[in-house]
Every structure is written in structure tokens, then in C-alpha cells.
């Protein structure tokens, strides 16, 4: 059976954590996985021999990483021939109000329009506030945004909003929708 590709772009590391979690869940289900950070040279060597792909990135100032857009544009033809799942990590997806949820989906749709990707499934994944990793100005800006949106303003600590049960459900929904063969049932 051909492997499943999990390719991602990250700025502060939360999307890497999500991608690693997806890869681990796929392996538990019996799949071979290629996990690739699109900012590394390994991204140049990604071929077309996959049965499915998870593609993900995060939102900064209303945009996904240019490495993600570049990867999708340069590999559009073979990506169009297999089932693809997009995961878009953002702070907007972490908030409970409807406006934020719609904003997260709008940002994902803008990425799809720009890149031309046509995924079978899209998931907006709640990200993290990594105050301890930000420089002074980033911390100030993110604290202000968090205050407006209802996120934590405690800059002494990092805050993870990712719902791991939701990410796991996303993996299973995609495998079922894509009719990916060979998935082992997971007990418990
Ligand atoms: C400078 C900066 C700008 C951001 N801009 C947005 C934004 O426009 N919309 C949003 O929903 N989240 C925004 N975020 C939140 C990130 O999407 C969130 O922290 C995410 O977990 C980052 O993922 P990464 O660690 O994989 O880069 C921003 C974060 C930073 C640090």
C-alpha cells in the first residue's frame, strides 16, 4: 500500500505538533506515513506516490505560510489526483463565537482560492498562544488580539487551545470519506 503524505508549514511549532499527531494516528491505524516540514530541503523531494495527503499550515496576519502556497502550486497536478485534507491552524478557530469560527473558515477558503487546492475535507484547528517564544512586540500584539477575541492575556505562560479529540476525529472522517483502504480499527 502506498504511504500517506503529511506535509506542513509552521512558524512557532504548533502546526508541527498537529502534523506529528496526525502522522502518529495514521501509523496506529496501520498506514505508512511521510511527514515533511515544507520549510526543509525534504520538501523538494516530495513525489507523487501517495494514496492520500494531509496538507496543513497556520495563519499569521490573515495569511498562511508562503511555503505552503508554493508547495501546493508547484504540485497541483498530482495533488488533484488524490484525496487531500487541509488543516488550517489559527487563533480564530480556538474561539467559541460564531464570528471567529467564520473568520477561520474564510481564511482557509482564501488559501484554497490562492493555491488552487481542492481538498476533500477541511478542518480549522485551534492553535496556541506561545507568549514565551514571542519577542517583545509580538507578545504585545498577540496579547492585544487575545484580549479582543477572548483568549488568555497571561503572557507568563503559553496557552494551547488545540482540541486533540477533534483532530483525531478529523483523521477518521477523512480516511472514511476518502475510502483509504487498509485502516486498522483502533480499540478503546
Ligand atoms: C504574529 C502573529 C500573527 C497571527 N495572526 C493571526 C491571524 O491573523 N488570525 C488568526 O486566527 N490567528 C493568528 N495568529 C495565531 C496563530 O495562528 C496561532 O498562534 C497558531 O497556533 C500558530 O501556529 P504555528 O505555531 O504552527 O505557526 C497569529 C500569531 C502570531 C504570532
Coordinates of N, CA and C and ligand atoms in Angstrom, one line a residue:
X1 N 0.9 -1.2 0.0 CA 0.0 0.0 0.0 C 0.9 1.3 0.0
X2 N 0.5 2.2 -0.8 CA 1.3 3.5 -0.9 C 1.2 4.3 0.5
X3 N 2.2 5.0 0.8 CA 2.1 5.8 2.1 C 1.1 7.0 1.9
X4 N 0.9 7.6 3.1 CA 0.1 8.9 3.1 C 1.0 10.0 3.5
X5 N 0.9 11.1 2.7 CA 1.8 12.3 3.0 C 1.1 13.2 4.0
X6 N 2.0 13.6 5.0 CA 1.5 14.7 5.9 C 2.6 15.8 5.7
X7 N 2.2 16.9 5.0 CA 3.1 18.0 4.7 C 2.6 19.2 5.4
X8 N 3.5 20.0 6.1 CA 3.0 21.1 6.8 C 4.0 22.3 6.8
X9 N 3.5 23.5 7.1 CA 4.3 24.7 7.3 C 3.9 25.2 8.7
X10 N 5.0 25.6 9.4 CA 4.7 26.2 10.8 C 5.6 27.4 11.0
X11 N 5.2 28.3 11.9 CA 6.0 29.4 12.3 C 6.5 29.3 13.7
X12 N 5.6 28.9 14.6 CA 6.0 28.8 16.0 C 6.0 27.3 16.5
X13 N 5.6 26.4 15.6 CA 5.7 25.0 16.0 C 4.4 24.2 16.3
X14 N 3.3 25.0 16.4 CA 2.0 24.3 16.8 C 1.5 23.4 15.7
X15 N 1.7 23.9 14.4 CA 1.2 23.0 13.3 C 2.1 21.8 13.2
X16 N 3.4 21.9 13.5 CA 4.2 20.7 13.5 C 3.7 19.7 14.5
X17 N 3.3 20.2 15.7 CA 2.7 19.3 16.7 C 1.4 18.6 16.2
X18 N 0.6 19.4 15.5 CA -0.6 18.8 15.0 C -0.3 17.8 13.9
X19 N 0.7 18.1 13.0 CA 1.1 17.2 11.9 C 1.6 15.9 12.5
X20 N 2.4 16.0 13.5 CA 3.0 14.8 14.2 C 1.9 14.0 14.8
X21 N 0.9 14.6 15.4 CA -0.2 13.9 16.0 C -1.0 13.2 14.9
X22 N -1.2 13.8 13.8 CA -1.9 13.2 12.6 C -1.1 12.0 12.1
X23 N 0.2 12.2 12.0 CA 1.1 11.1 11.5 C 1.0 9.9 12.4
X24 N 1.0 10.2 13.7 CA 1.0 9.1 14.7 C -0.3 8.4 14.7
X25 N -1.4 9.1 14.6 CA -2.7 8.5 14.5 C -2.8 7.6 13.2
X26 N -2.3 8.0 12.1 CA -2.3 7.3 10.9 C -1.5 6.0 11.0
X27 N -0.3 6.1 11.7 CA 0.5 4.9 11.9 C -0.2 3.9 12.8
X28 N -0.8 4.4 13.8 CA -1.6 3.5 14.7 C -2.6 2.7 13.9
X29 N -3.2 3.4 12.9 CA -4.2 2.7 12.1 C -3.6 1.9 11.0
X30 N -2.3 1.7 11.0 CA -1.6 0.7 10.1 C -1.1 1.3 8.8
X31 N -1.1 2.7 8.7 CA -0.6 3.3 7.5 C 0.9 3.7 7.5
X32 N 1.5 3.6 6.4 CA 2.9 4.2 6.3 C 2.7 5.7 6.0
X33 N 3.6 6.5 6.7 CA 3.4 8.0 6.6 C 4.7 8.6 6.2
X34 N 4.7 9.6 5.3 CA 5.8 10.5 5.1 C 5.4 11.9 5.8
X35 N 6.2 12.3 6.8 CA 5.9 13.6 7.5 C 7.0 14.6 7.0
X36 N 6.5 15.6 6.4 CA 7.5 16.6 5.8 C 7.2 18.0 6.2
X37 N 8.3 18.7 6.7 CA 8.2 20.1 7.0 C 8.5 20.8 5.7
X38 N 7.6 21.6 5.2 CA 7.8 22.3 3.9 C 8.9 23.3 3.9
X39 N 9.4 23.7 5.0 CA 10.5 24.7 5.1 C 11.9 24.0 5.0
X40 N 11.9 22.6 4.9 CA 13.1 21.9 4.8 C 13.4 21.4 3.4
X41 N 14.7 21.1 3.1 CA 15.0 20.6 1.7 C 14.2 19.4 1.3
X42 N 13.8 18.6 2.3 CA 13.0 17.4 2.0 C 11.7 17.7 1.2
X43 N 11.3 18.9 1.3 CA 10.1 19.3 0.6 C 10.3 19.2 -1.0
X44 N 11.6 19.5 -1.4 CA 11.9 19.4 -2.8 C 11.7 18.0 -3.4
X45 N 11.9 17.0 -2.5 CA 11.9 15.6 -2.9 C 10.6 14.9 -2.9
X46 N 9.5 15.7 -2.5 CA 8.2 15.0 -2.4 C 7.7 14.6 -3.8
X47 N 7.5 13.3 -3.9 CA 7.0 12.8 -5.2 C 5.5 12.6 -5.2
X48 N 5.0 11.8 -6.2 CA 3.6 11.8 -6.3 C 3.0 10.4 -5.9
X49 N 3.9 9.6 -5.3 CA 3.4 8.2 -5.0 C 2.7 8.0 -3.7
X50 N 1.6 8.8 -3.5 CA 0.8 8.7 -2.3 C -0.6 8.3 -2.6
X51 N -1.2 7.6 -1.6 CA -2.6 7.3 -1.8 C -3.5 8.4 -1.2
X52 N -3.0 9.3 -0.4 CA -3.8 10.4 0.2 C -2.8 11.4 0.8
X53 N -3.3 12.6 1.1 CA -2.4 13.6 1.7 C -3.1 14.5 2.7
X54 N -2.4 14.8 3.8 CA -2.8 15.8 4.7 C -1.9 17.0 4.5
X55 N -2.5 18.2 4.2 CA -1.6 19.4 4.0 C -2.1 20.4 5.0
X56 N -1.1 21.0 5.7 CA -1.5 22.0 6.8 C -0.6 23.1 6.9
X57 N -1.1 24.2 7.5 CA -0.3 25.4 7.8 C -1.0 26.2 8.8
X58 N -0.4 27.3 9.2 CA -1.1 28.2 10.2 C -1.2 29.6 9.7
X59 N -2.1 30.4 10.4 CA -2.4 31.7 10.0 C -1.6 32.8 10.8
X60 N -1.0 33.7 10.0 CA -0.3 34.8 10.6 C -0.7 36.0 9.8
X61 N -1.2 37.0 10.5 CA -1.7 38.3 9.8 C -2.5 37.9 8.6
X62 N -3.5 37.0 8.9 CA -4.6 36.7 7.9 C -4.1 35.8 6.8
X63 N -2.9 35.3 6.8 CA -2.3 34.5 5.7 C -1.7 33.2 6.2
X64 N -1.7 32.2 5.3 CA -1.0 31.0 5.5 C 0.5 31.2 5.0
X65 N 1.4 30.3 5.4 CA 2.8 30.5 5.0 C 2.9 30.4 3.5
X66 N 3.9 31.2 3.0 CA 4.1 31.2 1.5 C 4.6 29.8 1.1
X67 N 5.4 29.1 2.0 CA 5.9 27.8 1.6 C 4.8 26.8 1.3
X68 N 3.7 27.0 2.0 CA 2.5 26.1 1.8 C 1.9 26.4 0.4
X69 N 1.7 27.7 0.2 CA 1.1 28.1 -1.1 C 2.0 27.6 -2.3
X70 N 3.3 27.8 -2.1 CA 4.3 27.4 -3.1 C 4.2 25.9 -3.4
X71 N 4.2 25.1 -2.3 CA 4.2 23.7 -2.4 C 2.9 23.3 -3.2
X72 N 1.8 23.8 -2.8 CA 0.5 23.4 -3.5 C 0.5 23.8 -5.0
X73 N 1.0 25.0 -5.2 CA 1.0 25.5 -6.6 C 2.0 24.6 -7.5
X74 N 3.1 24.3 -6.9 CA 4.1 23.5 -7.7 C 3.7 22.0 -7.9
X75 N 2.8 21.6 -7.0 CA 2.5 20.1 -7.1 C 1.0 19.9 -7.4
X76 N 0.4 20.9 -8.0 CA -1.1 21.0 -8.2 C -1.6 19.8 -8.9
X77 N -0.9 19.4 -10.0 CA -1.4 18.3 -10.9 C -1.6 17.0 -10.1
X78 N -0.5 16.5 -9.5 CA -0.7 15.2 -8.8 C -1.5 15.3 -7.5
X79 N -1.5 16.5 -6.9 CA -2.4 16.7 -5.7 C -3.9 16.6 -6.1
X80 N -4.2 17.0 -7.3 CA -5.5 17.0 -7.8 C -6.0 15.5 -8.1
X81 N -5.1 14.6 -8.1 CA -5.4 13.2 -8.5 C -5.6 12.3 -7.2
X82 N -5.4 12.9 -6.0 CA -5.7 12.1 -4.9 C -6.5 12.8 -3.8
X83 N -7.1 12.1 -2.9 CA -7.8 12.7 -1.8 C -6.9 13.5 -0.9
X84 N -7.3 14.8 -0.7 CA -6.4 15.7 0.2 C -7.3 16.3 1.3
X85 N -6.7 16.3 2.5 CA -7.3 17.0 3.6 C -6.5 18.2 4.0
X86 N -7.1 19.4 4.1 CA -6.4 20.6 4.6 C -6.7 20.8 6.0
X87 N -5.6 21.1 6.8 CA -5.9 21.6 8.2 C -5.2 22.9 8.3
X88 N -6.0 23.9 8.8 CA -5.6 25.3 8.9 C -5.6 25.6 10.4
X89 N -4.4 26.0 11.0 CA -4.3 26.2 12.4 C -4.3 27.7 12.6
X90 N -5.2 28.2 13.6 CA -5.3 29.6 13.8 C -5.8 29.9 15.2
X91 N -5.7 31.1 15.6 CA -6.3 31.5 16.9 C -7.9 31.7 16.7
X92 N -8.2 32.1 15.5 CA -9.7 32.3 15.3 C -10.4 31.0 15.5
X93 N -9.8 29.9 15.1 CA -10.5 28.6 15.2 C -10.6 28.2 16.7
X94 N -9.9 28.9 17.6 CA -9.9 28.5 19.0 C -11.0 29.2 19.8
X95 N -11.6 30.2 19.1 CA -12.6 31.0 19.9 C -14.0 30.4 19.6
X96 N -14.9 30.6 20.7 CA -16.2 30.0 20.7 C -17.2 30.7 19.8
X97 N -17.0 32.0 19.6 CA -18.1 32.8 19.0 C -18.1 32.5 17.5
X98 N -19.3 32.7 16.9 CA -19.6 32.4 15.5 C -18.7 33.2 14.6
X99 N -18.5 34.5 14.9 CA -17.7 35.4 14.0 C -16.3 34.8 13.8
X100 N -15.7 34.4 15.0 CA -14.3 33.8 14.9 C -14.3 32.6 14.1
X101 N -15.3 31.7 14.3 CA -15.4 30.4 13.5 C -15.5 30.7 12.0
X102 N -16.3 31.7 11.7 CA -16.5 32.1 10.2 C -15.2 32.7 9.7
X103 N -14.5 33.5 10.5 CA -13.3 34.1 10.1 C -12.2 33.0 9.8
X104 N -12.2 31.9 10.7 CA -11.2 30.8 10.5 C -11.5 30.2 9.1
X105 N -12.7 29.9 8.9 CA -13.1 29.2 7.6 C -12.8 30.1 6.4
X106 N -13.1 31.4 6.6 CA -12.8 32.4 5.5 C -11.3 32.4 5.1
X107 N -10.5 32.4 6.2 CA -9.0 32.4 5.9 C -8.6 31.1 5.2
X108 N -9.2 30.0 5.6 CA -8.9 28.7 4.9 C -9.3 28.8 3.5
X109 N -10.5 29.3 3.2 CA -11.0 29.5 1.8 C -10.2 30.4 1.0
X110 N -9.6 31.4 1.6 CA -8.7 32.3 0.9 C -7.5 31.6 0.4
X111 N -7.0 30.7 1.3 CA -5.8 29.9 1.0 C -6.2 29.0 -0.2
X112 N -7.3 28.4 -0.2 CA -7.7 27.5 -1.2 C -7.9 28.2 -2.6
X113 N -8.4 29.4 -2.5 CA -8.6 30.3 -3.7 C -7.2 30.6 -4.3
X114 N -6.3 31.0 -3.4 CA -5.0 31.4 -3.9 C -4.1 30.3 -4.4
X115 N -4.2 29.1 -3.8 CA -3.4 28.0 -4.1 C -4.0 27.1 -5.2
X116 N -5.3 27.1 -5.3 CA -6.0 26.2 -6.3 C -6.2 24.8 -5.7
X117 N -5.9 24.6 -4.4 CA -6.1 23.2 -3.8 C -7.6 22.9 -3.7
X118 N -7.9 21.7 -4.0 CA -9.4 21.3 -3.9 C -9.5 20.1 -3.0
X119 N -9.5 20.3 -1.7 CA -9.4 19.2 -0.7 C -10.8 18.6 -0.6
X120 N -10.8 17.3 -0.2 CA -12.0 16.6 0.1 C -12.5 17.0 1.5
X121 N -11.6 17.3 2.4 CA -12.0 17.7 3.8 C -11.2 18.9 4.2
X122 N -11.8 19.8 4.9 CA -11.1 21.0 5.5 C -11.4 21.0 7.0
X123 N -10.3 21.2 7.8 CA -10.5 21.4 9.3 C -9.8 22.6 9.7
X124 N -10.5 23.5 10.4 CA -9.9 24.7 11.1 C -9.6 24.2 12.5
X125 N -8.3 24.2 12.8 CA -7.8 23.6 14.0 C -7.4 24.8 15.0
X126 N -7.8 24.7 16.2 CA -7.5 25.7 17.2 C -6.0 25.6 17.5
X127 N -5.3 26.8 17.4 CA -3.8 26.8 17.6 C -3.4 27.1 19.0
X128 N -2.4 27.9 19.2 CA -1.8 28.2 20.5 C -1.3 29.6 20.6
X129 N -1.2 30.1 21.8 CA -0.5 31.4 22.1 C 0.8 31.0 22.8
X130 N 1.9 31.3 22.1 CA 3.2 30.9 22.7 C 3.9 32.1 23.1
X131 N 3.3 32.8 24.1 CA 3.9 34.1 24.6 C 5.4 34.0 24.9
X132 N 5.8 32.8 25.5 CA 7.2 32.8 26.0 C 8.1 32.7 24.8
X133 N 7.6 32.4 23.6 CA 8.5 32.3 22.4 C 8.5 33.6 21.6
X134 N 7.6 34.5 21.9 CA 7.5 35.7 21.1 C 8.5 36.8 21.6
X135 N 8.9 37.6 20.7 CA 9.7 38.8 21.1 C 8.7 39.8 21.7
X136 N 9.3 40.9 22.2 CA 8.5 41.9 23.0 C 7.3 42.4 22.2
X137 N 7.5 42.8 20.9 CA 6.4 43.4 20.2 C 5.4 42.4 19.8
X138 N 5.8 41.1 19.4 CA 4.9 40.1 19.1 C 4.0 39.8 20.3
X139 N 4.6 39.7 21.4 CA 3.9 39.4 22.7 C 2.8 40.5 22.9
X140 N 3.2 41.7 22.7 CA 2.3 42.9 22.9 C 1.1 42.8 22.0
X141 N 1.4 42.5 20.7 CA 0.4 42.4 19.7 C -0.6 41.3 19.9
X142 N 0.0 40.1 20.3 CA -0.8 38.9 20.5 C -1.6 39.1 21.7
X143 N -1.1 39.8 22.7 CA -1.9 40.0 24.0 C -3.1 40.9 23.6
X144 N -2.9 41.9 22.8 CA -4.0 42.8 22.4 C -5.1 42.0 21.6
X145 N -4.6 41.1 20.6 CA -5.5 40.4 19.8 C -6.3 39.4 20.7
X146 N -5.6 38.8 21.7 CA -6.2 37.8 22.6 C -7.3 38.5 23.4
X147 N -6.9 39.7 23.8 CA -7.9 40.5 24.7 C -9.2 40.7 23.9
X148 N -9.0 41.1 22.6 CA -10.2 41.4 21.7 C -11.0 40.2 21.5
X149 N -10.3 39.0 21.4 CA -11.0 37.8 20.9 C -11.4 36.9 22.1
X150 N -11.0 37.2 23.3 CA -11.3 36.3 24.4 C -10.3 35.2 24.7
X151 N -9.1 35.3 24.2 CA -8.0 34.4 24.5 C -7.3 34.8 25.8
X152 N -6.4 34.0 26.3 CA -5.7 34.3 27.5 C -4.7 35.5 27.3
X153 N -4.7 36.4 28.3 CA -3.8 37.5 28.3 C -2.6 37.3 29.3
X154 N -2.5 36.1 29.9 CA -1.4 35.8 30.8 C -0.2 35.5 30.0
X155 N 0.7 36.5 29.8 CA 1.8 36.3 29.0 C 3.0 35.6 29.6
X156 N 2.8 35.2 30.9 CA 3.9 34.5 31.6 C 4.0 33.0 31.1
X157 N 2.8 32.6 30.5 CA 2.8 31.2 30.1 C 2.3 31.0 28.7
X158 N 2.5 29.8 28.1 CA 2.0 29.5 26.8 C 0.6 28.9 27.0
X159 N -0.3 29.0 26.0 CA -1.6 28.5 26.1 C -2.0 27.7 24.8
X160 N -2.3 26.5 25.0 CA -2.6 25.6 23.9 C -4.1 25.4 23.8
X161 N -4.7 25.7 22.7 CA -6.2 25.6 22.5 C -6.6 24.3 21.7
X162 N -5.6 23.7 21.1 CA -5.9 22.6 20.2 C -6.7 21.5 20.9
X163 N -7.8 21.1 20.2 CA -8.6 20.0 20.7 C -8.2 18.7 20.0
X164 N -7.4 17.9 20.8 CA -6.8 16.7 20.2 C -7.9 15.7 19.8
X165 N -9.0 15.6 20.5 CA -10.0 14.7 20.1 C -10.6 15.1 18.8
X166 N -10.7 16.4 18.6 CA -11.3 16.9 17.3 C -10.3 16.6 16.1
X167 N -9.0 16.7 16.4 CA -8.0 16.4 15.3 C -8.1 14.9 15.0
X168 N -8.2 14.0 16.0 CA -8.3 12.6 15.8 C -9.6 12.3 15.0
X169 N -10.7 12.9 15.4 CA -12.0 12.7 14.6 C -11.8 13.1 13.2
X170 N -11.1 14.2 12.9 CA -10.8 14.6 11.6 C -10.1 13.6 10.8
X171 N -9.1 13.0 11.4 CA -8.3 11.9 10.7 C -9.3 10.8 10.3
X172 N -10.1 10.3 11.2 CA -11.0 9.2 10.9 C -12.1 9.6 9.9
X173 N -12.6 10.8 10.0 CA -13.6 11.3 9.0 C -13.0 11.3 7.6
X174 N -11.7 11.8 7.5 CA -11.1 11.9 6.2 C -10.8 10.5 5.6
X175 N -10.3 9.6 6.4 CA -10.0 8.2 6.0 C -11.3 7.6 5.4
X176 N -12.4 7.8 6.1 CA -13.6 7.2 5.7 C -14.1 7.8 4.4
X177 N -14.1 9.2 4.3 CA -14.6 9.9 3.2 C -13.7 9.6 1.9
X178 N -12.4 9.4 2.2 CA -11.5 9.1 1.0 C -11.5 7.7 0.7
X179 N -12.2 6.8 1.4 CA -12.1 5.4 1.2 C -10.7 4.9 1.1
X180 N -9.9 5.3 2.1 CA -8.5 4.9 2.1 C -8.5 3.4 2.6
X181 N -8.0 2.5 1.8 CA -8.0 1.1 2.3 C -6.9 0.8 3.3
X182 N -7.2 -0.3 4.1 CA -6.1 -0.8 5.0 C -6.1 -0.1 6.3
X183 N -7.1 0.7 6.7 CA -7.1 1.2 8.0 C -7.5 0.2 9.1
X184 N -6.6 0.1 10.1 CA -6.9 -0.9 11.2 C -7.8 -0.2 12.2
X185 N -8.8 -0.9 12.6 CA -9.7 -0.3 13.6 C -8.9 0.0 14.9
X186 N -9.2 1.1 15.6 CA -8.5 1.4 16.8 C -9.4 1.0 18.0
X187 N -8.8 0.3 18.9 CA -9.6 -0.2 20.1 C -9.6 0.9 21.1
X188 N -10.7 0.9 21.9 CA -10.8 1.8 23.1 C -11.2 3.2 22.7
Ligands
LIG1 C1 2.4 37.4 14.7 C2 1.2 36.5 14.8 C3 0.1 36.8 14.0 C4 -1.1 36.0 14.0 N1 -2.1 36.3 13.2 C5 -3.3 35.6 13.3 C6 -4.4 35.9 12.5 O1 -4.4 36.8 11.6 N2 -5.5 35.2 12.6 C7 -5.6 34.1 13.5 O2 -6.6 33.5 13.6 N3 -4.5 33.7 14.2 C8 -3.4 34.4 14.1 N4 -2.3 34.1 14.9 C9 -2.3 32.9 15.8 C10 -1.6 31.7 15.1 O3 -2.3 31.2 14.0 C11 -1.5 30.6 16.2 O4 -0.6 31.1 17.2 C12 -1.0 29.3 15.7 O5 -1.0 28.3 16.7 C13 0.4 29.4 15.0 O6 0.7 28.1 14.5 P1 2.3 27.7 14.3 O7 2.9 27.6 15.7 O8 2.2 26.4 13.6 O9 2.9 28.8 13.5 C14 -1.1 34.9 14.8 C15 0.0 34.6 15.6 C16 1.1 35.4 15.6 C17 2.3 35.0 16.5

